[in-house]
Amino acid sequence: MKAVFLKEWRFRACDEEEWHPAVVPGCVHTDLLRNGLIPDPFYGTNEHNLQWIDKKDWEYQSEFEVDPELIQLSRIDLVFEGLDTYADVYLNEQPILSADNMFRTWKVNVKEQLKSGPNTLRVRFRSPILEDLPKLEQLGYALPATNDQSELGGLGDKKVSIFARKAPYHYGWDWGPRFVTSGIWREVRLEGWSQLQITDLYIRQDEVTAEAAKLTVMTEVNAEAEWTGALRITAGDEQWEQQVEVKAGQTELHINIEIKSPSLWWCQGLGEANMYAFKAELLSDETPIAERSVRTGLRDIQLIREKDEAGVSFYFKLNGTPVYVKGANHIPNDSFTTEVTRERYLHEIVTAVESNMNMLRVWGGGIYEEDVFYDLCDEYGLLVWQDFMFACSMYPGDEAFLISVGAEARDNVKRLRNHPSIALWCGNNEIDSAWAHYVEDAGWGWKKDYSQEIREKLWADYQAIFHKLLPEVVSQLSPDITYWPSSPLRNLTGDQEQHAYKTTGDGDIHYWGVWHAIEPFENYNKNVGRFMSEYGFQSFPELKSVLEYAPEEALELESEIMLAHQKNGRGNLLIKEYMDMYLPEPKDFKSFLYMSQVLQAEAITMAIEAHRRSKPYCMGTLYWQMNDCWPVASWAGMDYQGRWKALQYAVKRSFAPVLLTVQSTKDTITVHAVSDLGTVVQAELVTELHLNVGGRAVLNSYSVTLAAGESAEILSIPRSDLLGAHDPQQVVLTASLKIGEDIIATRQHYLVPERELRLSKPKITLTESQGQNGVPVYTLETDALARQVWLSTQEEGVFSDNFFDLIPGQPRTVEFKLRKPGVGSFVPAAAGVVEIRSMADFVDEESLVQCIQADSAK
């Protein structure tokens, strides 16, 4: 087979004459920006002024000559890996293709249309808005689409996103802008072959154990005519071969093979992410005439749902080992997906690994991610919960729509099924619980807008997609992976027991009482399900990132630009309301940015600790969200620029293999230990009570034994025994698990609400010294309790720890890792000039003065 990629393109609006250079893969918005025809879509309120783009038709054109070697081949296919979305394709002005699904691969034989010399390929994109408005009018009633920002798009209440098989978040979300793109968003190539072509190679994993991997190698072959020869499969040093017969057209060939004592693929924390390279060759007299290769990891992954005394379990078992899932929900890394480089993907994956994660959920309102994303998850040992691209909406159920969805599902399941990281296929995000068909007063209130007849039709359409079509595709094409109809869901019961609109003892849970319902953080301790697949809390990016989309004069909570970069309605005011509940008053808006990150980190820390303490009842926690698609105040742990917020450091600590948590009531202090290790932990628990202004009041130690993978209460003591006569406002409790001199887990705990702590202005010193690897390390010390110490530098990278509390008499040593330009991974390096600030630098001065005076009075 010979492939030629088409890279020289130009574009124009269909109602204009002038052509402009274009980049493919790309989209109209990025091409307009590169040509200086629009301002930066992400800056200020520019998003609002660029909504005209999606109302136009656009045209892309490439002129090319065909390689003489290619033109001689029997068949030449034009392959579009992605057309966004409604596109008519012409080759030498002959219509060859009409596309209507962003998520499909389009292939057409163009042997007859190609000619020697210059050829012209033209792709005309019809406006997705103008294409779908008539569908809404024809339907006669609106379909629910909660996050479709139609009003911003100038459409009033006409939400048309549900009609297009296109990334839902392009129409806006409560963390993302509305940019309804058009363009050639994945590569275009001419693919020529003669006689035979292997179009797909799938390593179906029928039974995988440490002793043997029993596999079926499934090879899909296209042939011009009947053919007889040999099919050879190789994997490392092993080889299998058998005689085969191929029919004209498409044939699927199967070979059953077995690999003894395989090197298994494991996720982070359980072992090595071992991979195998497989190659299939069609041989004629030992001469290869067609071949195809794939890489995969051998593993057995199962979703275990078994009845128990608490309900029904929900956990993943990898190679026979239960996995406590720790991770986050992933959204696209950019509103314009073609702007995401391998370096940006790698940065995200390395961040997940550095943060002790073992799973990312590819959420259903974005895209089926690029191959590089899954390759990196395979390589780094991250499991992937993979949604189909449906979210927070009801969808049509007409024949044409179902046919399109079926083709989309087959394309993407086949593309991704060899990735060992894929742990689950999920039908959609939140639709089952939002509609809540079997409970009249549950859900998001959608049902009340429809007659009983229309309700039944909408539910039948829903079932046709998510209970019939998608599970059939997964069962046929990827039978070793579980299909889960919707997240969240209790079970597919067909009655009121199906919907996960509240916390129960089965299924997965999205808990949004904290944030959307303005419930207190403490409710995270009460609302724990079997698998927490969504929950979250917002913050702003750091000042450096905010200034990349807003000028100094816009740095106000309710300024036009701050509101434009806050997509969750009352989001900014919600952050303030929670801050008033939990933290001291920030002295200005720049301080508010920092305090919002502290607030977010503390909220999610409480949630993760509650989930992990509840192991094995709860066996997974995926917070919302990992990343951002543009610069914005959001739930992300790292901002659009890839800079770690306080949350990302908190997550790294909370997802550590061994975790300590401390809880206190008015009478009792309780310490829990959680281990995800596969071995017994025998350690010493050391508890210390420190004075905020220096000195240690109490020191105790206890022997602790933790079984492999155990969560247990390891200490419960009366509060009065610990405190004695000390003022709870002026002390901090530390608990540490030690093996010899090594601390394997530590936790700090305050005995009063944070707003009641008496903080004074600390003096923090930093000493730079040479580490073992020749790279500087930084040791910090303080003369008084320093809350949420923030280390920052002009270098782009991360510290080994940050946003931590520094206690007098307890030095803290950290390293710096540089985000290596053009690579994305972190490398130990010098941090340059380090700025050190703590909460005392950001709180209201009057509040701090009162604290100092109170300390002096004592």
GROMACS .gro file of C-alpha atoms in nm, residues 493-826:
model
  334
  493THR     CA    1  -3.374  -0.228   3.551
  494GLY     CA    2  -3.641  -0.053   3.345
  495ASP     CA    3  -3.803   0.093   3.657
  496GLN     CA    4  -3.741   0.357   3.926
  497GLU     CA    5  -3.443   0.160   4.058
  498GLN     CA    6  -3.252   0.250   3.740
  499HIS     CA    7  -3.181   0.620   3.789
  500ALA     CA    8  -2.887   0.745   3.998
  501TYR     CA    9  -3.032   1.083   4.092
  502LYS     CA   10  -2.935   1.030   4.457
  503THR     CA   11  -2.662   0.841   4.643
  504THR     CA   12  -2.740   0.470   4.674
  505GLY     CA   13  -2.555   0.145   4.735
  506ASP     CA   14  -2.514   0.055   4.368
  507GLY     CA   15  -2.395   0.198   4.038
  508ASP     CA   16  -2.184   0.508   3.987
  509ILE     CA   17  -2.261   0.852   4.129
  510HIS     CA   18  -2.227   1.214   4.018
  511TYR     CA   19  -2.249   1.416   4.338
  512TRP     CA   20  -2.300   1.790   4.284
  513GLY     CA   21  -2.468   1.888   4.609
  514VAL     CA   22  -2.148   2.071   4.690
  515TRP     CA   23  -2.129   2.350   4.432
  516HIS     CA   24  -2.458   2.340   4.239
  517ALA     CA   25  -2.679   2.301   4.547
  518ILE     CA   26  -2.447   2.511   4.771
  519GLU     CA   27  -2.425   2.231   5.026
  520PRO     CA   28  -2.138   2.249   5.277
  521PHE     CA   29  -1.810   2.071   5.209
  522GLU     CA   30  -1.887   1.838   5.501
  523ASN     CA   31  -2.159   1.674   5.290
  524TYR     CA   32  -1.883   1.504   5.092
  525ASN     CA   33  -1.850   1.280   5.399
  526LYS     CA   34  -2.219   1.185   5.383
  527ASN     CA   35  -2.266   1.133   5.009
  528VAL     CA   36  -2.035   0.846   4.916
  529GLY     CA   37  -2.140   0.592   4.655
  530ARG     CA   38  -1.986   0.275   4.518
  531PHE     CA   39  -1.798   0.468   4.248
  532MET     CA   40  -1.777   0.848   4.241
  533SER     CA   41  -1.750   0.931   3.872
  534GLU     CA   42  -1.811   1.309   3.902
  535TYR     CA   43  -1.793   1.581   4.166
  536GLY     CA   44  -1.608   1.909   4.167
  537PHE     CA   45  -1.548   2.264   4.282
  538GLN     CA   46  -1.433   2.571   4.090
  539SER     CA   47  -1.142   2.811   4.116
  540PHE     CA   48  -0.973   3.078   3.906
  541PRO     CA   49  -0.641   3.031   3.730
  542GLU     CA   50  -0.339   3.209   3.880
  543LEU     CA   51  -0.284   3.576   3.805
  544LYS     CA   52  -0.024   3.510   3.531
  545SER     CA   53  -0.282   3.305   3.340
  546VAL     CA   54  -0.567   3.551   3.398
  547LEU     CA   55  -0.360   3.835   3.255
  548GLU     CA   56  -0.329   3.639   2.931
  549TYR     CA   57  -0.701   3.689   2.865
  550ALA     CA   58  -0.780   4.007   3.060
  551PRO     CA   59  -0.617   4.350   3.116
  552GLU     CA   60  -0.547   4.485   3.466
  553GLU     CA   61  -0.856   4.707   3.460
  554ALA     CA   62  -1.081   4.401   3.419
  555LEU     CA   63  -0.956   4.235   3.740
  556GLU     CA   64  -1.286   4.252   3.924
  557LEU     CA   65  -1.512   3.966   4.024
  558GLU     CA   66  -1.811   4.092   3.824
  559SER     CA   67  -1.632   4.267   3.536
  560GLU     CA   68  -1.757   4.194   3.186
  561ILE     CA   69  -1.447   3.991   3.100
  562MET     CA   70  -1.446   3.791   3.424
  563LEU     CA   71  -1.810   3.702   3.364
  564ALA     CA   72  -1.735   3.611   3.002
  565HIS     CA   73  -1.470   3.368   3.130
  566GLN     CA   74  -1.705   3.214   3.384
  567LYS     CA   75  -1.955   2.993   3.204
  568ASN     CA   76  -2.139   2.863   3.510
  569GLY     CA   77  -2.391   3.139   3.567
  570ARG     CA   78  -2.341   3.248   3.929
  571GLY     CA   79  -2.004   3.071   3.942
  572ASN     CA   80  -1.796   3.369   4.058
  573LEU     CA   81  -2.044   3.455   4.330
  574LEU     CA   82  -2.064   3.090   4.434
  575ILE     CA   83  -1.689   3.086   4.490
  576LYS     CA   84  -1.727   3.397   4.704
  577GLU     CA   85  -2.017   3.249   4.903
  578TYR     CA   86  -1.815   2.939   4.985
  579MET     CA   87  -1.509   3.149   5.062
  580ASP     CA   88  -1.712   3.348   5.313
  581MET     CA   89  -1.806   3.017   5.474
  582TYR     CA   90  -1.458   2.866   5.499
  583LEU     CA   91  -1.170   3.110   5.453
  584PRO     CA   92  -1.049   3.450   5.571
  585GLU     CA   93  -1.140   3.752   5.361
  586PRO     CA   94  -0.895   3.811   5.071
  587LYS     CA   95  -0.761   4.164   5.062
  588ASP     CA   96  -0.822   4.227   4.689
  589PHE     CA   97  -0.918   4.052   4.366
  590LYS     CA   98  -0.566   3.927   4.293
  591SER     CA   99  -0.569   3.768   4.638
  592PHE     CA  100  -0.913   3.628   4.560
  593LEU     CA  101  -0.758   3.431   4.272
  594TYR     CA  102  -0.514   3.262   4.511
  595MET     CA  103  -0.777   3.206   4.782
  596SER     CA  104  -1.013   3.049   4.528
  597GLN     CA  105  -0.749   2.787   4.451
  598VAL     CA  106  -0.698   2.714   4.821
  599LEU     CA  107  -1.075   2.678   4.861
  600GLN     CA  108  -1.103   2.440   4.565
  601ALA     CA  109  -0.815   2.226   4.689
  602GLU     CA  110  -0.963   2.193   5.036
  603ALA     CA  111  -1.304   2.097   4.899
  604ILE     CA  112  -1.174   1.821   4.675
  605THR     CA  113  -0.931   1.698   4.939
  606MET     CA  114  -1.225   1.642   5.173
  607ALA     CA  115  -1.413   1.457   4.897
  608ILE     CA  116  -1.125   1.228   4.797
  609GLU     CA  117  -1.045   1.146   5.158
  610ALA     CA  118  -1.409   1.051   5.221
  611HIS     CA  119  -1.414   0.828   4.915
  612ARG     CA  120  -1.087   0.653   4.996
  613ARG     CA  121  -1.177   0.605   5.362
  614SER     CA  122  -1.490   0.423   5.244
  615LYS     CA  123  -1.291   0.156   5.060
  616PRO     CA  124  -1.392  -0.117   4.969
  617TYR     CA  125  -1.752   0.011   4.970
  618CYS     CA  126  -1.638   0.293   4.740
  619MET     CA  127  -1.382   0.176   4.483
  620GLY     CA  128  -1.330   0.477   4.260
  621THR     CA  129  -1.307   0.855   4.261
  622LEU     CA  130  -1.289   1.068   3.945
  623TYR     CA  131  -1.312   1.439   4.018
  624TRP     CA  132  -1.433   1.699   3.771
  625GLN     CA  133  -1.212   1.802   3.593
  626MET     CA  134  -0.855   1.740   3.479
  627ASN     CA  135  -0.802   2.020   3.227
  628ASP     CA  136  -0.944   2.323   3.045
  629CYS     CA  137  -1.023   2.392   2.679
  630TRP     CA  138  -0.965   2.769   2.709
  631PRO     CA  139  -0.855   3.016   2.980
  632VAL     CA  140  -1.140   3.027   3.230
  633ALA     CA  141  -1.254   2.998   3.590
  634SER     CA  142  -1.348   2.631   3.614
  635TRP     CA  143  -1.330   2.303   3.800
  636ALA     CA  144  -0.993   2.210   3.643
  637GLY     CA  145  -0.688   2.110   3.844
  638MET     CA  146  -0.452   2.257   3.586
  639ASP     CA  147  -0.542   2.560   3.379
  640TYR     CA  148  -0.550   2.602   3.002
  641GLN     CA  149  -0.178   2.685   2.999
  642GLY     CA  150  -0.106   2.357   3.180
  643ARG     CA  151  -0.013   2.535   3.504
  644TRP     CA  152  -0.092   2.337   3.817
  645LYS     CA  153  -0.342   2.494   4.050
  646ALA     CA  154  -0.341   2.427   4.424
  647LEU     CA  155  -0.589   2.147   4.348
  648GLN     CA  156  -0.339   1.949   4.143
  649TYR     CA  157  -0.092   1.942   4.431
  650ALA     CA  158  -0.370   1.849   4.673
  651VAL     CA  159  -0.478   1.566   4.444
  652LYS     CA  160  -0.121   1.438   4.426
  653ARG     CA  161  -0.116   1.415   4.806
  654SER     CA  162  -0.468   1.273   4.834
  655PHE     CA  163  -0.403   1.003   4.571
  656ALA     CA  164  -0.076   0.887   4.730
  657PRO     CA  165  -0.046   0.506   4.763
  658VAL     CA  166  -0.077   0.536   5.143
  659LEU     CA  167  -0.306   0.806   5.285
  660LEU     CA  168  -0.374   0.935   5.634
  661THR     CA  169  -0.693   1.127   5.713
  662VAL     CA  170  -0.784   1.296   6.039
  663GLN     CA  171  -1.137   1.384   6.153
  664SER     CA  172  -1.245   1.552   6.471
  665THR     CA  173  -1.568   1.611   6.657
  666LYS     CA  174  -1.617   1.811   6.975
  667ASP     CA  175  -1.520   1.498   7.171
  668THR     CA  176  -1.303   1.271   6.957
  669ILE     CA  177  -1.015   1.277   6.711
  670THR     CA  178  -0.996   0.986   6.467
  671VAL     CA  179  -0.714   0.886   6.234
  672HIS     CA  180  -0.774   0.661   5.932
  673ALA     CA  181  -0.511   0.499   5.712
  674VAL     CA  182  -0.576   0.385   5.357
  675SER     CA  183  -0.338   0.167   5.158
  676ASP     CA  184  -0.348   0.083   4.788
  677LEU     CA  185  -0.032  -0.124   4.819
  678GLY     CA  186  -0.036  -0.495   4.745
  679THR     CA  187   0.168  -0.576   5.054
  680VAL     CA  188   0.118  -0.550   5.431
  681VAL     CA  189   0.227  -0.221   5.586
  682GLN     CA  190   0.381  -0.234   5.933
  683ALA     CA  191   0.454   0.117   6.054
  684GLU     CA  192   0.456   0.359   6.344
  685LEU     CA  193   0.190   0.627   6.371
  686VAL     CA  194   0.336   0.943   6.523
  687THR     CA  195   0.102   1.220   6.637
  688GLU     CA  196   0.234   1.564   6.727
  689LEU     CA  197   0.062   1.878   6.850
  690HIS     CA  198   0.246   2.191   6.738
  691LEU     CA  199   0.201   2.548   6.852
  692ASN     CA  200   0.137   2.795   6.571
  693VAL     CA  201   0.422   3.015   6.690
  694GLY     CA  202   0.670   2.733   6.743
  695GLY     CA  203   0.724   2.448   6.984
  696ARG     CA  204   0.576   2.102   7.024
  697ALA     CA  205   0.320   2.034   7.295
  698VAL     CA  206   0.237   1.663   7.263
  699LEU     CA  207   0.411   1.365   7.102
  700ASN     CA  208   0.273   1.010   7.090
  701SER     CA  209   0.342   0.699   6.883
  702TYR     CA  210   0.144   0.383   6.806
  703SER     CA  211   0.217   0.059   6.618
  704VAL     CA  212   0.008   0.011   6.305
  705THR     CA  213  -0.046  -0.290   6.078
  706LEU     CA  214  -0.238  -0.239   5.753
  707ALA     CA  215  -0.335  -0.534   5.535
  708ALA     CA  216  -0.277  -0.511   5.160
  709GLY     CA  217  -0.526  -0.266   5.013
  710GLU     CA  218  -0.688  -0.195   5.351
  711SER     CA  219  -0.870   0.112   5.480
  712ALA     CA  220  -0.892   0.121   5.858
  713GLU     CA  221  -0.938   0.343   6.159
  714ILE     CA  222  -0.602   0.327   6.335
  715LEU     CA  223  -0.653   0.569   6.621
  716SER     CA  224  -0.937   0.727   6.815
  717ILE     CA  225  -0.858   0.946   7.115
  718PRO     CA  226  -1.052   1.194   7.327
  719ARG     CA  227  -1.000   1.549   7.208
  720SER     CA  228  -0.938   1.666   7.564
  721ASP     CA  229  -0.651   1.418   7.608
  722LEU     CA  230  -0.474   1.563   7.306
  723LEU     CA  231  -0.541   1.932   7.370
  724GLY     CA  232  -0.500   1.956   7.742
  725ALA     CA  233  -0.500   2.326   7.829
  726HIS     CA  234  -0.393   2.443   7.483
  727ASP     CA  235  -0.603   2.685   7.279
  728PRO     CA  236  -0.738   2.490   6.976
  729GLN     CA  237  -0.711   2.809   6.769
  730GLN     CA  238  -0.335   2.815   6.810
  731VAL     CA  239  -0.229   2.455   6.747
  732VAL     CA  240  -0.199   2.214   6.457
  733LEU     CA  241  -0.204   1.835   6.480
  734THR     CA  242   0.024   1.632   6.255
  735ALA     CA  243  -0.008   1.258   6.203
  736SER     CA  244   0.264   1.063   6.025
  737LEU     CA  245   0.313   0.699   5.930
  738LYS     CA  246   0.679   0.602   5.954
  739ILE     CA  247   0.876   0.294   5.861
  740GLY     CA  248   1.205   0.348   6.036
  741GLU     CA  249   1.304   0.704   5.957
  742ASP     CA  250   1.101   0.716   5.634
  743ILE     CA  251   0.765   0.894   5.642
  744ILE     CA  252   0.527   0.715   5.404
  745ALA     CA  253   0.222   0.932   5.476
  746THR     CA  254   0.150   1.250   5.669
  747ARG     CA  255  -0.151   1.472   5.739
  748GLN     CA  256  -0.203   1.804   5.913
  749HIS     CA  257  -0.528   1.882   6.090
  750TYR     CA  258  -0.675   2.186   6.260
  751LEU     CA  259  -0.906   2.159   6.558
  752VAL     CA  260  -1.118   2.463   6.474
  753PRO     CA  261  -1.273   2.585   6.149
  754GLU     CA  262  -1.020   2.757   5.929
  755ARG     CA  263  -1.174   3.102   5.969
  756GLU     CA  264  -1.112   3.077   6.343
  757LEU     CA  265  -0.740   3.007   6.317
  758ARG     CA  266  -0.522   3.280   6.463
  759LEU     CA  267  -0.266   3.353   6.195
  760SER     CA  268   0.031   3.584   6.232
  761LYS     CA  269   0.265   3.698   5.956
  762PRO     CA  270   0.531   3.427   5.920
  763LYS     CA  271   0.892   3.481   5.821
  764ILE     CA  272   0.977   3.209   5.573
  765THR     CA  273   1.336   3.138   5.470
  766LEU     CA  274   1.447   2.937   5.168
  767THR     CA  275   1.784   2.764   5.143
  768GLU     CA  276   1.911   2.625   4.815
  769SER     CA  277   2.143   2.325   4.820
  770GLN     CA  278   2.269   2.060   4.584
  771GLY     CA  279   2.058   1.746   4.550
  772GLN     CA  280   2.182   1.394   4.482
  773ASN     CA  281   2.124   1.435   4.107
  774GLY     CA  282   2.318   1.760   4.097
  775VAL     CA  283   1.996   1.962   4.066
  776PRO     CA  284   1.914   2.220   4.334
  777VAL     CA  285   1.674   2.137   4.617
  778TYR     CA  286   1.499   2.402   4.825
  779THR     CA  287   1.446   2.386   5.200
  780LEU     CA  288   1.186   2.610   5.363
  781GLU     CA  289   1.158   2.703   5.729
  782THR     CA  290   0.926   2.939   5.918
  783ASP     CA  291   0.903   3.107   6.257
  784ALA     CA  292   0.523   3.081   6.270
  785LEU     CA  293   0.255   2.867   6.112
  786ALA     CA  294   0.244   2.947   5.740
  787ARG     CA  295  -0.079   2.836   5.574
  788GLN     CA  296  -0.085   2.731   5.208
  789VAL     CA  297   0.270   2.826   5.116
  790TRP     CA  298   0.281   2.901   4.744
  791LEU     CA  299   0.609   2.874   4.557
  792SER     CA  300   0.616   3.038   4.218
  793THR     CA  301   0.878   3.104   3.954
  794GLN     CA  302   0.894   3.241   3.602
  795GLU     CA  303   1.004   2.898   3.479
  796GLU     CA  304   0.721   2.676   3.354
  797GLY     CA  305   0.713   2.362   3.564
  798VAL     CA  306   0.603   2.214   3.894
  799PHE     CA  307   0.746   2.173   4.241
  800SER     CA  308   0.747   1.832   4.407
  801ASP     CA  309   0.502   1.988   4.655
  802ASN     CA  310   0.329   2.323   4.675
  803PHE     CA  311   0.040   2.495   4.851
  804PHE     CA  312   0.135   2.321   5.175
  805ASP     CA  313   0.131   2.429   5.540
  806LEU     CA  314   0.470   2.501   5.693
  807ILE     CA  315   0.505   2.444   6.067
  808PRO     CA  316   0.772   2.600   6.287
  809GLY     CA  317   1.049   2.351   6.358
  810GLN     CA  318   0.952   2.128   6.065
  811PRO     CA  319   1.157   2.220   5.756
  812ARG     CA  320   1.016   2.119   5.418
  813THR     CA  321   1.242   2.031   5.122
  814VAL     CA  322   1.115   2.042   4.765
  815GLU     CA  323   1.252   1.998   4.415
  816PHE     CA  324   1.156   2.171   4.094
  817LYS     CA  325   1.073   1.997   3.766
  818LEU     CA  326   1.088   2.196   3.446
  819ARG     CA  327   0.823   2.147   3.181
  820LYS     CA  328   1.065   2.076   2.900
  821PRO     CA  329   0.970   2.289   2.597
  822GLY     CA  330   0.854   2.089   2.296
  823VAL     CA  331   0.851   1.765   2.494
  824GLY     CA  332   0.589   1.802   2.764
  825SER     CA  333   0.744   1.583   3.030
  826PHE     CA  334   0.904   1.711   3.349
   0.00000   0.00000   0.00000
